[in-house]
Coordinates of C-alpha atoms in Angstrom, one line a residue:
X1 CA -100.3 243.1 -19.3
X2 CA -99.0 239.8 -20.7
X3 CA -95.2 239.6 -20.0
X4 CA -92.5 240.6 -17.6
X5 CA -89.4 242.4 -19.1
X6 CA -86.6 243.7 -16.9
X7 CA -88.7 243.8 -13.8
X8 CA -91.8 245.4 -15.6
X9 CA -94.9 244.3 -17.3
X10 CA -95.3 244.6 -21.1
X11 CA -98.5 245.7 -22.6
X12 CA -99.9 243.2 -25.2
X13 CA -98.8 245.7 -28.0
X14 CA -95.3 246.0 -26.7
X15 CA -95.1 242.2 -26.4
X16 CA -96.6 242.0 -30.2
X17 CA -93.8 244.3 -31.3
X18 CA -91.3 242.5 -29.8
X19 CA -92.4 239.2 -31.3
X20 CA -92.6 241.0 -34.7
X21 CA -89.2 242.1 -34.4
X22 CA -87.9 238.7 -33.5
X23 CA -89.8 237.3 -36.5
X24 CA -88.3 239.7 -38.8
X25 CA -84.7 239.2 -37.5
X26 CA -85.2 235.4 -37.9
X27 CA -86.5 235.7 -41.5
X28 CA -83.5 237.9 -42.4
X29 CA -81.1 235.5 -41.0
X30 CA -82.5 232.2 -42.0
X31 CA -84.8 232.8 -45.1
X32 CA -86.6 230.2 -46.8
X33 CA -86.2 226.6 -46.1
X34 CA -85.8 224.6 -43.0
X35 CA -83.0 225.2 -40.3
X36 CA -82.6 224.1 -36.7
X37 CA -80.6 225.8 -33.8
X38 CA -80.0 223.3 -31.2
X39 CA -78.8 225.9 -28.5
X40 CA -77.1 224.9 -25.3
X41 CA -79.6 223.8 -22.8
X42 CA -78.5 223.3 -19.3
X43 CA -78.3 219.7 -17.9
X44 CA -79.7 218.8 -14.6
X45 CA -76.7 217.1 -13.4
X46 CA -77.1 213.8 -11.5
X47 CA -80.8 213.8 -12.0
X48 CA -81.1 211.0 -14.4
X49 CA -78.6 207.9 -13.9
X50 CA -81.1 205.6 -15.3
X51 CA -83.9 206.0 -17.8
X52 CA -86.5 203.7 -19.5
X53 CA -85.5 205.1 -23.0
X54 CA -83.8 207.9 -24.6
X55 CA -87.1 210.0 -24.6
X56 CA -87.4 209.3 -20.8
X57 CA -83.7 210.3 -20.3
X58 CA -84.2 213.7 -22.2
X59 CA -87.3 214.5 -20.2
X60 CA -85.3 213.8 -17.1
X61 CA -82.0 215.6 -18.3
X62 CA -83.4 219.0 -19.2
X63 CA -85.8 221.3 -17.1
X64 CA -88.6 222.9 -18.6
X65 CA -86.8 226.2 -18.3
X66 CA -83.8 225.1 -20.2
X67 CA -82.8 227.0 -23.5
X68 CA -85.3 225.7 -26.2
X69 CA -84.1 224.5 -29.7
X70 CA -85.5 226.6 -32.5
X71 CA -86.8 225.2 -35.7
X72 CA -87.0 227.9 -38.3
X73 CA -89.7 227.3 -41.2
X74 CA -89.4 229.5 -44.2
X75 CA -88.2 232.2 -41.8
X76 CA -90.6 231.6 -38.8
X77 CA -88.9 230.5 -35.5
X78 CA -90.7 227.7 -33.8
X79 CA -89.4 227.0 -30.2
X80 CA -89.0 223.4 -29.4
X81 CA -88.7 222.3 -25.5
X82 CA -86.0 219.9 -25.0
X83 CA -87.8 218.5 -21.8
X84 CA -91.4 218.1 -23.6
X85 CA -91.3 218.5 -27.4
X86 CA -88.0 216.8 -28.3
X87 CA -88.6 214.2 -25.7
X88 CA -92.1 213.4 -27.4
X89 CA -90.6 213.5 -30.9
X90 CA -87.6 211.2 -30.7
X91 CA -89.4 208.0 -31.2
X92 CA -90.7 209.5 -34.6
X93 CA -87.7 211.5 -35.4
X94 CA -85.0 208.8 -35.6
X95 CA -87.0 206.4 -37.8
X96 CA -87.9 209.5 -40.0
X97 CA -84.1 210.4 -40.6
X98 CA -83.2 206.8 -41.3
X99 CA -86.1 206.6 -43.8
X100 CA -85.3 209.9 -45.8
X101 CA -81.5 208.8 -46.1
X102 CA -82.3 205.6 -47.9
X103 CA -81.8 206.0 -51.7
X104 CA -85.2 204.6 -52.5
X105 CA -86.9 207.1 -50.3
X106 CA -90.0 208.6 -52.2
X107 CA -92.3 210.0 -49.5
X108 CA -93.5 209.5 -46.0
X109 CA -95.7 211.1 -43.4
X110 CA -95.1 211.9 -39.8
X111 CA -97.3 213.2 -36.8
X112 CA -95.4 215.3 -34.5
X113 CA -97.5 214.7 -31.3
X114 CA -96.3 217.1 -28.6
X115 CA -98.9 219.4 -27.2
X116 CA -96.7 222.5 -28.2
X117 CA -95.3 221.1 -31.3
X118 CA -98.2 219.3 -33.2
X119 CA -98.1 219.0 -36.8
X120 CA -98.7 216.4 -39.7
X121 CA -95.8 216.6 -42.0
X122 CA -95.7 214.8 -45.6
X123 CA -92.2 214.8 -46.9
X124 CA -91.9 213.9 -50.5
X125 CA -88.5 213.7 -52.5
X126 CA -88.0 216.1 -55.3
X127 CA -84.9 215.1 -57.0
X128 CA -82.0 215.7 -54.4
X129 CA -84.3 217.6 -52.1
X130 CA -87.5 217.0 -49.9
X131 CA -90.6 219.2 -50.0
X132 CA -92.3 219.4 -46.6
X133 CA -96.1 219.7 -46.7
X134 CA -97.5 220.6 -43.2
X135 CA -100.8 220.7 -41.4
X136 CA -99.9 222.6 -38.2
X137 CA -102.0 222.0 -35.2
X138 CA -100.2 223.8 -32.3
X139 CA -96.9 225.5 -31.6
X140 CA -95.4 227.6 -28.8
X141 CA -96.2 231.1 -29.6
X142 CA -99.4 230.1 -31.8
X143 CA -97.6 230.7 -35.2
X144 CA -99.8 227.9 -36.9
X145 CA -101.5 230.3 -39.4
X146 CA -98.0 232.3 -40.2
X147 CA -96.3 228.8 -40.8
X148 CA -99.3 227.7 -43.1
X149 CA -98.9 231.1 -45.0
X150 CA -95.2 230.6 -45.4
X151 CA -95.8 227.5 -47.5
X152 CA -93.8 224.1 -48.0
X153 CA -90.0 224.4 -47.4
X154 CA -87.9 222.5 -50.1
X155 CA -84.6 221.6 -48.7
X156 CA -81.8 219.3 -49.8
X157 CA -82.1 215.8 -48.3
X158 CA -78.7 216.0 -46.8
X159 CA -79.4 219.5 -45.4
X160 CA -82.6 218.3 -43.8
X161 CA -80.8 215.2 -42.0
X162 CA -77.9 217.5 -41.0
X163 CA -80.3 220.1 -39.5
X164 CA -82.1 217.5 -37.2
X165 CA -78.7 215.9 -36.5
X166 CA -77.7 219.0 -34.6
X167 CA -80.5 218.0 -32.0
X168 CA -79.5 214.5 -31.8
X169 CA -75.8 215.3 -31.4
X170 CA -76.7 217.7 -28.5
X171 CA -78.9 214.9 -26.8
X172 CA -76.5 212.1 -27.4
X173 CA -73.6 214.0 -26.0
X174 CA -75.6 214.9 -23.0
X175 CA -76.7 211.2 -22.3
X176 CA -73.2 210.1 -22.7
X177 CA -71.7 212.9 -20.5
X178 CA -74.2 212.0 -17.6
X179 CA -73.6 208.2 -18.1
X180 CA -77.3 207.7 -18.1
X181 CA -78.1 204.0 -18.3
X182 CA -81.0 203.2 -20.6
X183 CA -83.2 200.0 -20.1
X184 CA -84.2 200.2 -23.8
X185 CA -81.4 201.8 -25.8
X186 CA -82.7 201.1 -29.4
X187 CA -83.4 204.5 -30.3
X188 CA -80.4 205.9 -28.8
X189 CA -78.0 203.4 -30.5
X190 CA -79.8 204.2 -33.9
X191 CA -79.3 207.8 -33.3
X192 CA -75.7 207.2 -32.7
X193 CA -75.5 205.3 -35.8
X194 CA -77.2 208.3 -37.8
X195 CA -74.6 210.6 -36.3
X196 CA -71.8 208.2 -37.3
X197 CA -72.9 208.0 -40.9

């Protein structure tokens, strides 16, 4: 038995069937490319009045049980925990989005270093689009081989930025709503500038 559902344990076969249904549903809805669903994670009210930086604030604002964001990579859903994954990715995400928005951008590499979202991405401009070549190390759900099988998504550069901006908007809004005071607000201010552009 591997998981509880409505008060009963599911067998491994039931769990795999359910996961397969979820993957087929996501693939039908999102198709090829890269999309992100920010969700509406519950904020732990009053927990973070001050934080060292934006990443620290995110780790304090959201519980590990909060709703996850979902990155859909060529139809494969990959869960991103706000409290863990996104907190760890922010310091790389904001500079990445700044870089791909530059007119002279041609290519870059980024290492996503969370233990449940670990990958190396090489992002290359192809006209007005970006090709994302990934080497997957770990994801929630252990979909690394399936993600690799699906190949490289190619998405318009504006769409790439807009999809990631959904997460930044959610986080910036929650930090401001909770009036979290950041000792180092560099990444936060840069994220706000990206959202305002």
